């Protein structure tokens, strides 16, 4: 069984607080979809800014490096890989780093991209910067329509040892959206129908997404940004550039559109009318209880008891919606790691079945899953670990889509 940190007196206080808030709050009809794909109207309408998932794990080949990743702009069909597989030059892709064990990030890594202007086959330039290292640049991996996609282009900055990949990949998330929605609807209608989960169709299979991945030497990180207690937290955020702010001050120049730490929080537990508000908020707002009432109310409607509401709150609410990794917990195995001890919610690896893990706690630690238990294609065994992009198929070949 997975064990969570920070189950304490403070947690009991949170449960009590949540219960009080619950007693007075309105119960909206929930809508449950992907990890974070199209999680709110504003991010659905600004797909360049729509974070799909955030990943955080130790390189299983070398645990002295930590991998931080973000996928954006999901559901890119293979036949349009070349036209849609480009990063938006007017968007900032941010990794907030939380290193002191609270709900306030302490550092930030910012990735931006040049305009795709020269030719379809010319890479964009990714700019990777932070206040704790000088900005460096790297070419993106250019998507194509060939039977076999390009090898990932990985650039390592000699000054910091940080490696970067940016390009089109298979969407690593796996989940049956309609099956799960139908099951939740049946629970909320007081007639639970577990058979709704028997479809076992991966809504993301066969589709691509854009990915940004960084490999950061932990010794370098620790030398610049001490990670207290070996607990590194990451939040992905995206923002649209404010035209009036000079590019020389990029970190001040974005309107936040999306954010993500723990998978499925906004998608699954926040009422529709507050989803944009959630995406525009920060972890400190979570920790201050801005959304706690809504989260608890939905969990109660799903039948989750106080103990497991407390467990979920300890991960996603009490110290903010931040994905946290114990840098001292070894990660081993293929495809980005497979050993149980290093699984989500200790960070998040590409292959971790985060949906089933969250459902386990929602269902009061009874086994519950969507019957989609792995990705449709293998993950790479070395950085950036994301699986190769789905390419256009020849006649008669299954394209993997499972709508
Ligand atoms: Ca999103
Ligand atoms: Ca902090
Ligand atoms: Ca996939
Ligand atoms: Ca699953």
Short mmCIF file of C-alpha atoms and ligand atoms in Angstrom, two decimals:
data_model
loop_
_atom_site.label_atom_id
_atom_site.label_comp_id
_atom_site.label_asym_id
_atom_site.label_seq_id
_atom_site.Cartn_x
_atom_site.Cartn_y
_atom_site.Cartn_z
CA UNK A 1 0.00 0.00 0.00
CA UNK A 2 1.14 3.51 -0.69
CA UNK A 3 2.07 5.58 2.29
CA UNK A 4 1.68 9.31 2.52
CA UNK A 5 3.75 11.71 4.51
CA UNK A 6 2.42 14.43 6.76
CA UNK A 7 -0.54 12.59 8.27
CA UNK A 8 -0.63 14.54 11.49
CA UNK A 9 -2.61 16.63 13.90
CA UNK A 10 -2.58 19.34 11.29
CA UNK A 11 -4.34 16.91 8.97
CA UNK A 12 -7.08 16.29 11.50
CA UNK A 13 -7.56 20.01 11.72
CA UNK A 14 -7.95 20.15 7.97
CA UNK A 15 -10.55 17.42 7.99
CA UNK A 16 -12.49 19.28 10.63
CA UNK A 17 -12.22 22.50 8.68
CA UNK A 18 -13.32 20.77 5.50
CA UNK A 19 -16.29 19.26 7.28
CA UNK A 20 -17.40 22.68 8.50
CA UNK A 21 -17.04 24.15 5.06
CA UNK A 22 -18.86 21.20 3.58
CA UNK A 23 -21.82 21.75 5.84
CA UNK A 24 -22.52 25.11 4.25
CA UNK A 25 -21.51 24.68 0.64
CA UNK A 26 -23.43 24.28 -2.57
CA UNK A 27 -23.18 20.92 -4.32
CA UNK A 28 -22.47 21.33 -8.05
CA UNK A 29 -22.69 18.59 -10.63
CA UNK A 30 -19.13 17.40 -11.22
CA UNK A 31 -17.63 16.62 -14.60
CA UNK A 32 -14.67 14.32 -14.61
CA UNK A 33 -12.34 14.03 -17.57
CA UNK A 34 -8.65 13.78 -18.18
CA UNK A 35 -5.64 14.43 -15.98
CA UNK A 36 -5.62 18.07 -16.96
CA UNK A 37 -6.37 18.06 -20.69
CA UNK A 38 -8.99 20.72 -21.38
CA UNK A 39 -9.63 21.05 -17.66
CA UNK A 40 -11.27 24.46 -17.81
CA UNK A 41 -12.98 26.63 -20.43
CA UNK A 42 -10.08 29.08 -20.65
CA UNK A 43 -7.44 26.40 -21.12
CA UNK A 44 -9.62 24.49 -23.60
CA UNK A 45 -9.89 27.67 -25.63
CA UNK A 46 -6.17 28.37 -25.45
CA UNK A 47 -4.71 25.01 -26.32
CA UNK A 48 -1.10 26.20 -26.40
CA UNK A 49 -1.48 26.96 -22.71
CA UNK A 50 -3.42 23.82 -21.83
CA UNK A 51 -1.18 21.71 -19.60
CA UNK A 52 -2.02 18.03 -19.96
CA UNK A 53 0.26 16.49 -17.32
CA UNK A 54 3.27 17.24 -15.13
CA UNK A 55 5.91 14.63 -14.33
CA UNK A 56 8.63 14.48 -11.69
CA UNK A 57 10.92 11.49 -11.10
CA UNK A 58 14.50 10.44 -10.69
CA UNK A 59 16.29 9.22 -13.81
CA UNK A 60 16.17 5.45 -13.26
CA UNK A 61 19.49 5.11 -15.07
CA UNK A 62 21.17 7.66 -12.82
CA UNK A 63 19.37 8.67 -9.62
CA UNK A 64 21.64 11.69 -9.29
CA UNK A 65 19.46 13.45 -11.88
CA UNK A 66 15.85 14.54 -11.49
CA UNK A 67 13.52 14.63 -14.48
CA UNK A 68 10.92 17.38 -14.68
CA UNK A 69 8.41 17.25 -17.51
CA UNK A 70 5.27 18.90 -18.80
CA UNK A 71 2.93 18.00 -21.64
CA UNK A 72 0.77 20.63 -23.33
CA UNK A 73 -1.66 20.86 -26.21
CA UNK A 74 -2.90 17.27 -26.21
CA UNK A 75 -4.82 15.36 -28.86
CA UNK A 76 -2.59 16.22 -31.79
CA UNK A 77 -3.46 13.71 -34.53
CA UNK A 78 -0.52 12.03 -36.28
CA UNK A 79 -1.64 13.24 -39.71
CA UNK A 80 -1.26 16.85 -38.53
CA UNK A 81 1.91 16.34 -36.53
CA UNK A 82 3.94 18.71 -38.69
CA UNK A 83 1.41 21.57 -38.62
CA UNK A 84 0.27 21.30 -35.01
CA UNK A 85 3.44 20.00 -33.38
CA UNK A 86 4.91 23.43 -32.68
CA UNK A 87 5.29 25.47 -29.50
CA UNK A 88 3.62 28.85 -29.09
CA UNK A 89 6.21 31.66 -29.00
CA UNK A 90 3.83 33.84 -27.00
CA UNK A 91 3.49 31.41 -24.11
CA UNK A 92 5.69 30.94 -21.07
CA UNK A 93 6.02 27.34 -19.86
CA UNK A 94 7.00 27.48 -16.21
CA UNK A 95 8.21 24.94 -13.68
CA UNK A 96 7.86 26.32 -10.17
CA UNK A 97 10.18 24.60 -7.70
CA UNK A 98 9.11 24.30 -4.06
CA UNK A 99 12.08 23.45 -1.86
CA UNK A 100 11.23 24.42 1.72
CA UNK A 101 8.20 22.25 2.49
CA UNK A 102 5.50 24.90 2.35
CA UNK A 103 2.96 26.08 -0.22
CA UNK A 104 5.15 28.81 -1.69
CA UNK A 105 7.48 27.95 -4.61
CA UNK A 106 11.00 29.19 -4.13
CA UNK A 107 12.45 29.11 -7.63
CA UNK A 108 11.27 28.88 -11.18
CA UNK A 109 12.53 27.52 -14.46
CA UNK A 110 11.05 29.17 -17.50
CA UNK A 111 10.97 27.73 -21.01
CA UNK A 112 10.02 29.84 -24.01
CA UNK A 113 10.29 29.28 -27.75
CA UNK A 114 11.19 31.20 -30.87
CA UNK A 115 8.61 31.62 -33.58
CA UNK A 116 8.26 28.82 -36.14
CA UNK A 117 9.08 31.07 -39.06
CA UNK A 118 11.79 29.78 -41.38
CA UNK A 119 10.56 26.45 -42.70
CA UNK A 120 8.54 23.44 -41.62
CA UNK A 121 11.70 21.43 -41.13
CA UNK A 122 13.66 24.05 -39.18
CA UNK A 123 13.52 23.56 -35.41
CA UNK A 124 12.31 26.23 -33.06
CA UNK A 125 14.74 27.41 -30.41
CA UNK A 126 13.87 26.65 -26.81
CA UNK A 127 15.18 29.13 -24.23
CA UNK A 128 15.62 27.66 -20.77
CA UNK A 129 16.19 30.19 -18.02
CA UNK A 130 15.94 30.81 -14.32
CA UNK A 131 17.13 33.22 -11.71
CA UNK A 132 19.64 30.58 -10.54
CA UNK A 133 21.33 29.82 -13.87
CA UNK A 134 22.02 31.73 -17.09
CA UNK A 135 19.57 31.17 -19.94
CA UNK A 136 20.65 28.61 -22.50
CA UNK A 137 19.10 27.59 -25.77
CA UNK A 138 18.39 24.31 -27.52
CA UNK A 139 16.71 23.22 -30.76
CA UNK A 140 13.34 21.53 -30.62
CA UNK A 141 12.76 18.11 -32.20
CA UNK A 142 10.90 18.66 -35.48
CA UNK A 143 7.84 16.45 -36.02
CA UNK A 144 7.27 14.78 -39.38
CA UNK A 145 4.75 12.58 -41.21
CA UNK A 146 7.14 9.72 -41.96
CA UNK A 147 6.40 6.13 -40.95
CA UNK A 148 9.05 6.53 -38.25
CA UNK A 149 9.33 9.78 -36.33
CA UNK A 150 12.52 11.68 -35.53
CA UNK A 151 14.92 10.66 -32.81
CA UNK A 152 14.64 13.01 -29.83
CA UNK A 153 17.09 15.90 -29.93
CA UNK A 154 18.61 16.33 -26.46
CA UNK A 155 20.79 19.31 -25.62
CA UNK A 156 22.94 19.50 -22.49
CA UNK A 157 24.02 22.88 -21.19
CA UNK A 158 27.73 22.64 -20.30
CA UNK A 159 27.49 25.31 -17.59
CA UNK A 160 24.81 23.59 -15.50
CA UNK A 161 24.67 20.02 -16.76
CA UNK A 162 20.93 20.47 -17.38
CA UNK A 163 19.60 18.58 -20.41
CA UNK A 164 16.48 19.58 -22.30
CA UNK A 165 14.13 17.98 -24.81
CA UNK A 166 11.16 19.71 -26.43
CA UNK A 167 9.00 18.21 -29.13
CA UNK A 168 6.09 16.01 -30.14
CA UNK A 169 5.63 12.71 -28.29
CA UNK A 170 3.00 10.07 -27.77
CA UNK A 171 0.68 11.28 -25.04
CA UNK A 172 1.84 9.24 -22.03
CA UNK A 173 -1.43 9.62 -20.13
CA UNK A 174 -3.83 6.66 -20.22
CA UNK A 175 -7.42 6.77 -19.02
CA UNK A 176 -10.96 5.92 -20.14
CA UNK A 177 -12.80 9.24 -19.95
CA UNK A 178 -16.33 8.10 -20.97
CA UNK A 179 -16.21 4.94 -18.88
CA UNK A 180 -15.18 6.90 -15.84
CA UNK A 181 -17.72 9.66 -16.41
CA UNK A 182 -20.51 7.11 -16.69
CA UNK A 183 -19.39 5.36 -13.53
CA UNK A 184 -19.24 8.61 -11.55
CA UNK A 185 -22.65 9.63 -12.84
CA UNK A 186 -24.07 6.33 -11.62
CA UNK A 187 -22.54 6.81 -8.16
CA UNK A 188 -23.91 10.30 -7.87
CA UNK A 189 -27.33 9.00 -8.93
CA UNK A 190 -27.14 6.52 -6.03
CA UNK A 191 -27.03 3.49 -8.32
CA UNK A 192 -23.33 2.63 -8.68
CA UNK A 193 -22.60 0.74 -11.88
CA UNK A 194 -19.06 -0.63 -11.83
CA UNK A 195 -19.69 -2.23 -15.22
CA UNK A 196 -19.32 1.23 -16.72
CA UNK A 197 -15.60 0.85 -16.07
CA UNK A 198 -15.38 -2.29 -18.17
CA UNK A 199 -14.95 -0.45 -21.47
CA UNK A 200 -11.23 -0.25 -20.81
CA UNK A 201 -10.68 2.12 -23.72
CA UNK A 202 -7.74 4.52 -23.49
CA UNK A 203 -9.13 7.88 -24.65
CA UNK A 204 -5.58 9.13 -25.27
CA UNK A 205 -4.26 6.19 -27.27
CA UNK A 206 -3.10 7.05 -30.76
CA UNK A 207 -2.75 10.78 -30.08
CA UNK A 208 0.27 12.99 -29.57
CA UNK A 209 1.08 15.90 -27.32
CA UNK A 210 3.89 18.42 -27.03
CA UNK A 211 6.36 17.74 -24.26
CA UNK A 212 9.09 19.66 -22.47
CA UNK A 213 11.50 17.62 -20.35
CA UNK A 214 14.45 18.71 -18.27
CA UNK A 215 17.09 16.51 -16.66
CA UNK A 216 18.65 18.37 -13.76
CA UNK A 217 21.71 17.20 -11.81
CA UNK A 218 20.58 17.14 -8.19
CA UNK A 219 24.00 18.23 -6.94
CA UNK A 220 23.81 21.34 -9.13
CA UNK A 221 20.28 22.06 -7.95
CA UNK A 222 21.27 21.61 -4.32
CA UNK A 223 24.25 23.94 -4.78
CA UNK A 224 21.97 26.71 -6.02
CA UNK A 225 18.62 25.93 -4.40
CA UNK A 226 18.93 23.84 -1.22
CA UNK A 227 16.12 21.26 -1.15
CA UNK A 228 15.12 20.96 2.50
CA UNK A 229 14.58 17.38 3.60
CA UNK A 230 15.20 16.12 0.07
CA UNK A 231 11.57 16.96 -0.79
CA UNK A 232 11.33 18.69 -4.15
CA UNK A 233 7.96 20.07 -5.24
CA UNK A 234 7.02 21.09 -8.77
CA UNK A 235 4.08 22.95 -10.23
CA UNK A 236 3.66 23.43 -13.96
CA UNK A 237 2.20 26.73 -15.07
CA UNK A 238 1.54 28.33 -18.42
CA UNK A 239 0.91 31.94 -19.21
CA UNK A 240 0.30 34.06 -22.25
CA UNK A 241 2.80 36.82 -22.83
CA UNK A 242 1.62 40.33 -22.06
CA UNK A 243 2.60 42.35 -25.16
CA UNK A 244 3.43 45.49 -23.23
CA UNK A 245 6.03 43.82 -21.02
CA UNK A 246 9.54 43.90 -22.53
CA UNK A 247 10.99 40.45 -23.34
CA UNK A 248 13.91 41.35 -21.09
CA UNK A 249 11.60 40.82 -18.11
CA UNK A 250 9.84 37.67 -19.24
CA UNK A 251 9.11 36.22 -15.83
CA UNK A 252 6.95 39.20 -15.04
CA UNK A 253 5.20 39.23 -18.35
CA UNK A 254 2.55 36.49 -18.40
CA UNK A 255 -1.12 36.15 -17.73
CA UNK A 256 -1.50 32.76 -16.11
CA UNK A 257 -3.83 30.42 -18.01
CA UNK A 258 -3.21 26.99 -16.52
CA UNK A 259 -1.45 25.31 -13.64
CA UNK A 260 -1.03 21.73 -12.51
CA UNK A 261 0.61 19.77 -9.75
CA UNK A 262 -1.29 16.66 -8.67
CA UNK A 263 -3.19 15.02 -11.55
CA UNK A 264 -6.97 15.31 -11.82
CA UNK A 265 -7.53 17.85 -9.05
CA UNK A 266 -9.04 20.59 -11.19
CA UNK A 267 -10.62 18.17 -13.63
CA UNK A 268 -12.17 15.88 -11.06
CA UNK A 269 -12.76 17.83 -7.87
CA UNK A 270 -13.42 21.46 -8.73
CA UNK A 271 -16.90 22.56 -9.88
CA UNK A 272 -17.17 23.80 -13.44
CA UNK A 273 -17.88 27.39 -12.47
CA UNK A 274 -14.58 27.62 -10.56
CA UNK A 275 -12.23 25.75 -12.92
CA UNK A 276 -10.84 28.91 -14.52
CA UNK A 277 -10.40 30.42 -11.07
CA UNK A 278 -8.51 27.32 -9.95
CA UNK A 279 -6.14 27.49 -12.91
CA UNK A 280 -5.43 31.17 -12.24
CA UNK A 281 -4.74 30.56 -8.57
CA UNK A 282 -1.55 29.46 -6.80
CA UNK A 283 -0.72 26.70 -4.29
CA UNK A 284 -0.88 29.20 -1.43
CA UNK A 285 -4.54 29.77 -2.30
CA UNK A 286 -5.12 26.01 -2.02
CA UNK A 287 -3.38 25.91 1.33
CA UNK A 288 -5.47 28.83 2.54
CA UNK A 289 -8.60 26.80 1.84
CA UNK A 290 -9.89 28.66 -1.22
CA UNK A 291 -11.13 25.44 -2.85
CA UNK A 292 -11.25 23.05 0.11
CA UNK A 293 -15.01 23.17 0.51
CA UNK A 294 -15.64 22.17 -3.08
CA UNK A 295 -13.12 19.35 -2.99
CA UNK A 296 -14.54 17.89 0.19
CA UNK A 297 -18.12 18.21 -0.96
CA UNK A 298 -17.50 16.22 -4.11
CA UNK A 299 -15.49 13.56 -2.29
CA UNK A 300 -18.35 13.19 0.19
CA UNK A 301 -20.82 12.75 -2.64
CA UNK A 302 -18.58 10.04 -4.01
CA UNK A 303 -18.67 8.28 -0.65
CA UNK A 304 -15.12 9.02 0.44
CA UNK A 305 -14.74 8.94 4.22
CA UNK A 306 -12.91 11.45 6.43
CA UNK A 307 -9.78 9.33 6.67
CA UNK A 308 -9.31 9.20 2.93
CA UNK A 309 -10.41 12.79 2.39
CA UNK A 310 -7.59 13.58 4.79
CA UNK A 311 -5.14 11.51 2.77
CA UNK A 312 -6.09 13.20 -0.49
CA UNK A 313 -6.06 16.62 1.15
CA UNK A 314 -2.59 16.04 2.55
CA UNK A 315 -1.31 15.52 -0.98
CA UNK A 316 -3.20 18.16 -2.93
CA UNK A 317 -4.53 20.80 -0.54
CA UNK A 318 -2.87 21.21 2.85
CA UNK A 319 0.43 22.47 1.42
CA UNK A 320 -0.96 23.41 -1.98
CA UNK A 321 -1.50 21.50 -5.20
CA UNK A 322 2.17 20.66 -5.68
CA UNK A 323 3.69 17.44 -7.00
CA UNK A 324 6.39 16.39 -4.53
CA UNK A 325 9.27 13.95 -4.87
CA UNK A 326 11.56 12.46 -2.24
CA UNK A 327 14.96 12.82 -3.91
CA UNK A 328 16.30 10.09 -1.64
CA UNK A 329 13.86 7.40 -2.78
CA UNK A 330 15.58 5.26 -5.44
CA UNK A 331 13.79 4.91 -8.76
CA UNK A 332 14.56 1.86 -10.88
CA UNK A 333 13.21 0.05 -13.91
CA UNK A 334 12.56 0.58 -17.58
CA UNK A 335 10.66 3.36 -19.30
CA UNK A 336 11.29 5.97 -16.60
CA UNK A 337 10.97 3.59 -13.67
CA UNK A 338 8.67 0.87 -12.40
CA UNK A 339 9.53 0.03 -8.77
CA UNK A 340 6.53 0.41 -6.48
CA UNK A 341 8.41 2.33 -3.80
CA UNK A 342 9.01 5.27 -6.13
CA UNK A 343 5.48 5.46 -7.56
CA UNK A 344 3.06 8.39 -7.50
CA UNK A 345 2.32 10.26 -5.24
CA UNK A 346 6.07 10.18 -4.65
CA UNK A 347 6.49 12.42 -7.68
CA UNK A 348 5.01 10.99 -10.85
CA UNK A 349 6.50 8.76 -13.52
CA UNK A 350 5.19 8.34 -17.05
CA UNK A 351 3.90 4.83 -16.40
CA UNK A 352 2.34 5.40 -12.98
CA UNK A 353 -1.38 4.60 -13.08
CA UNK A 354 -2.30 7.80 -11.28
CA UNK A 355 -6.01 7.41 -12.02
CA UNK A 356 -6.17 4.07 -10.26
CA UNK A 357 -4.12 5.40 -7.34
CA UNK A 358 -6.45 8.35 -6.82
CA UNK A 359 -9.50 6.10 -7.21
CA UNK A 360 -8.07 3.78 -4.58
CA UNK A 361 -8.29 6.55 -2.01
CA UNK A 362 -11.58 7.96 -3.27
CA UNK A 363 -12.98 4.44 -2.83
CA UNK A 364 -11.69 4.32 0.77
CA UNK A 365 -8.66 2.19 -0.11
CA UNK A 366 -10.65 -0.40 -2.00
CA UNK A 367 -9.39 -1.40 -5.41
CA UNK A 368 -11.09 0.64 -8.13
CA UNK A 369 -9.76 1.35 -11.59
CA UNK A 370 -10.68 2.29 -15.12
CA UNK A 371 -9.29 -0.92 -16.65
CA UNK A 372 -6.75 1.06 -18.65
CA UNK A 373 -3.55 0.12 -16.91
CA UNK A 374 -0.72 1.14 -19.19
CA UNK A 375 0.19 3.34 -22.11
CA UNK A 376 -0.50 2.17 -25.66
CA UNK A 377 3.15 2.42 -26.73
CA UNK A 378 6.38 1.78 -24.84
CA UNK A 379 8.28 4.55 -23.13
CA UNK A 380 11.90 5.14 -24.00
CA UNK A 381 14.51 3.75 -21.63
CA UNK A 382 16.58 6.91 -21.60
CA UNK A 383 15.93 10.64 -21.40
CA UNK A 384 13.47 12.09 -22.32
CA UNK A 385 11.67 8.75 -21.64
CA UNK A 386 8.48 9.87 -23.44
CA UNK A 387 7.33 7.38 -26.07
CA UNK A 388 7.93 8.11 -29.74
CA UNK A 389 5.27 10.23 -31.43
CA UNK A 390 2.42 8.40 -33.10
CA UNK A 391 3.06 8.52 -36.85
CA UNK A 392 0.57 8.20 -39.74
CA UNK A 393 -0.19 4.51 -40.39
CA UNK A 394 -0.21 2.55 -43.64
CA UNK A 395 -3.49 1.26 -45.04
CA UNK A 396 -5.16 -1.30 -42.83
CA UNK A 397 -2.95 -0.68 -39.80
CA UNK A 398 -4.67 0.07 -36.46
CA UNK A 399 -4.04 3.67 -35.46
CA UNK A 400 -4.55 2.82 -31.75
CA UNK A 401 -7.37 5.33 -31.21
CA UNK A 402 -10.04 4.08 -28.82
CA UNK A 403 -12.85 6.61 -28.77
CA1 LIG B 1 -5.01 21.78 -18.51
CA1 LIG B 2 8.76 27.28 -0.29
CA1 LIG B 3 -0.32 7.12 -25.31
CA1 LIG B 4 -5.90 2.90 -14.83
#
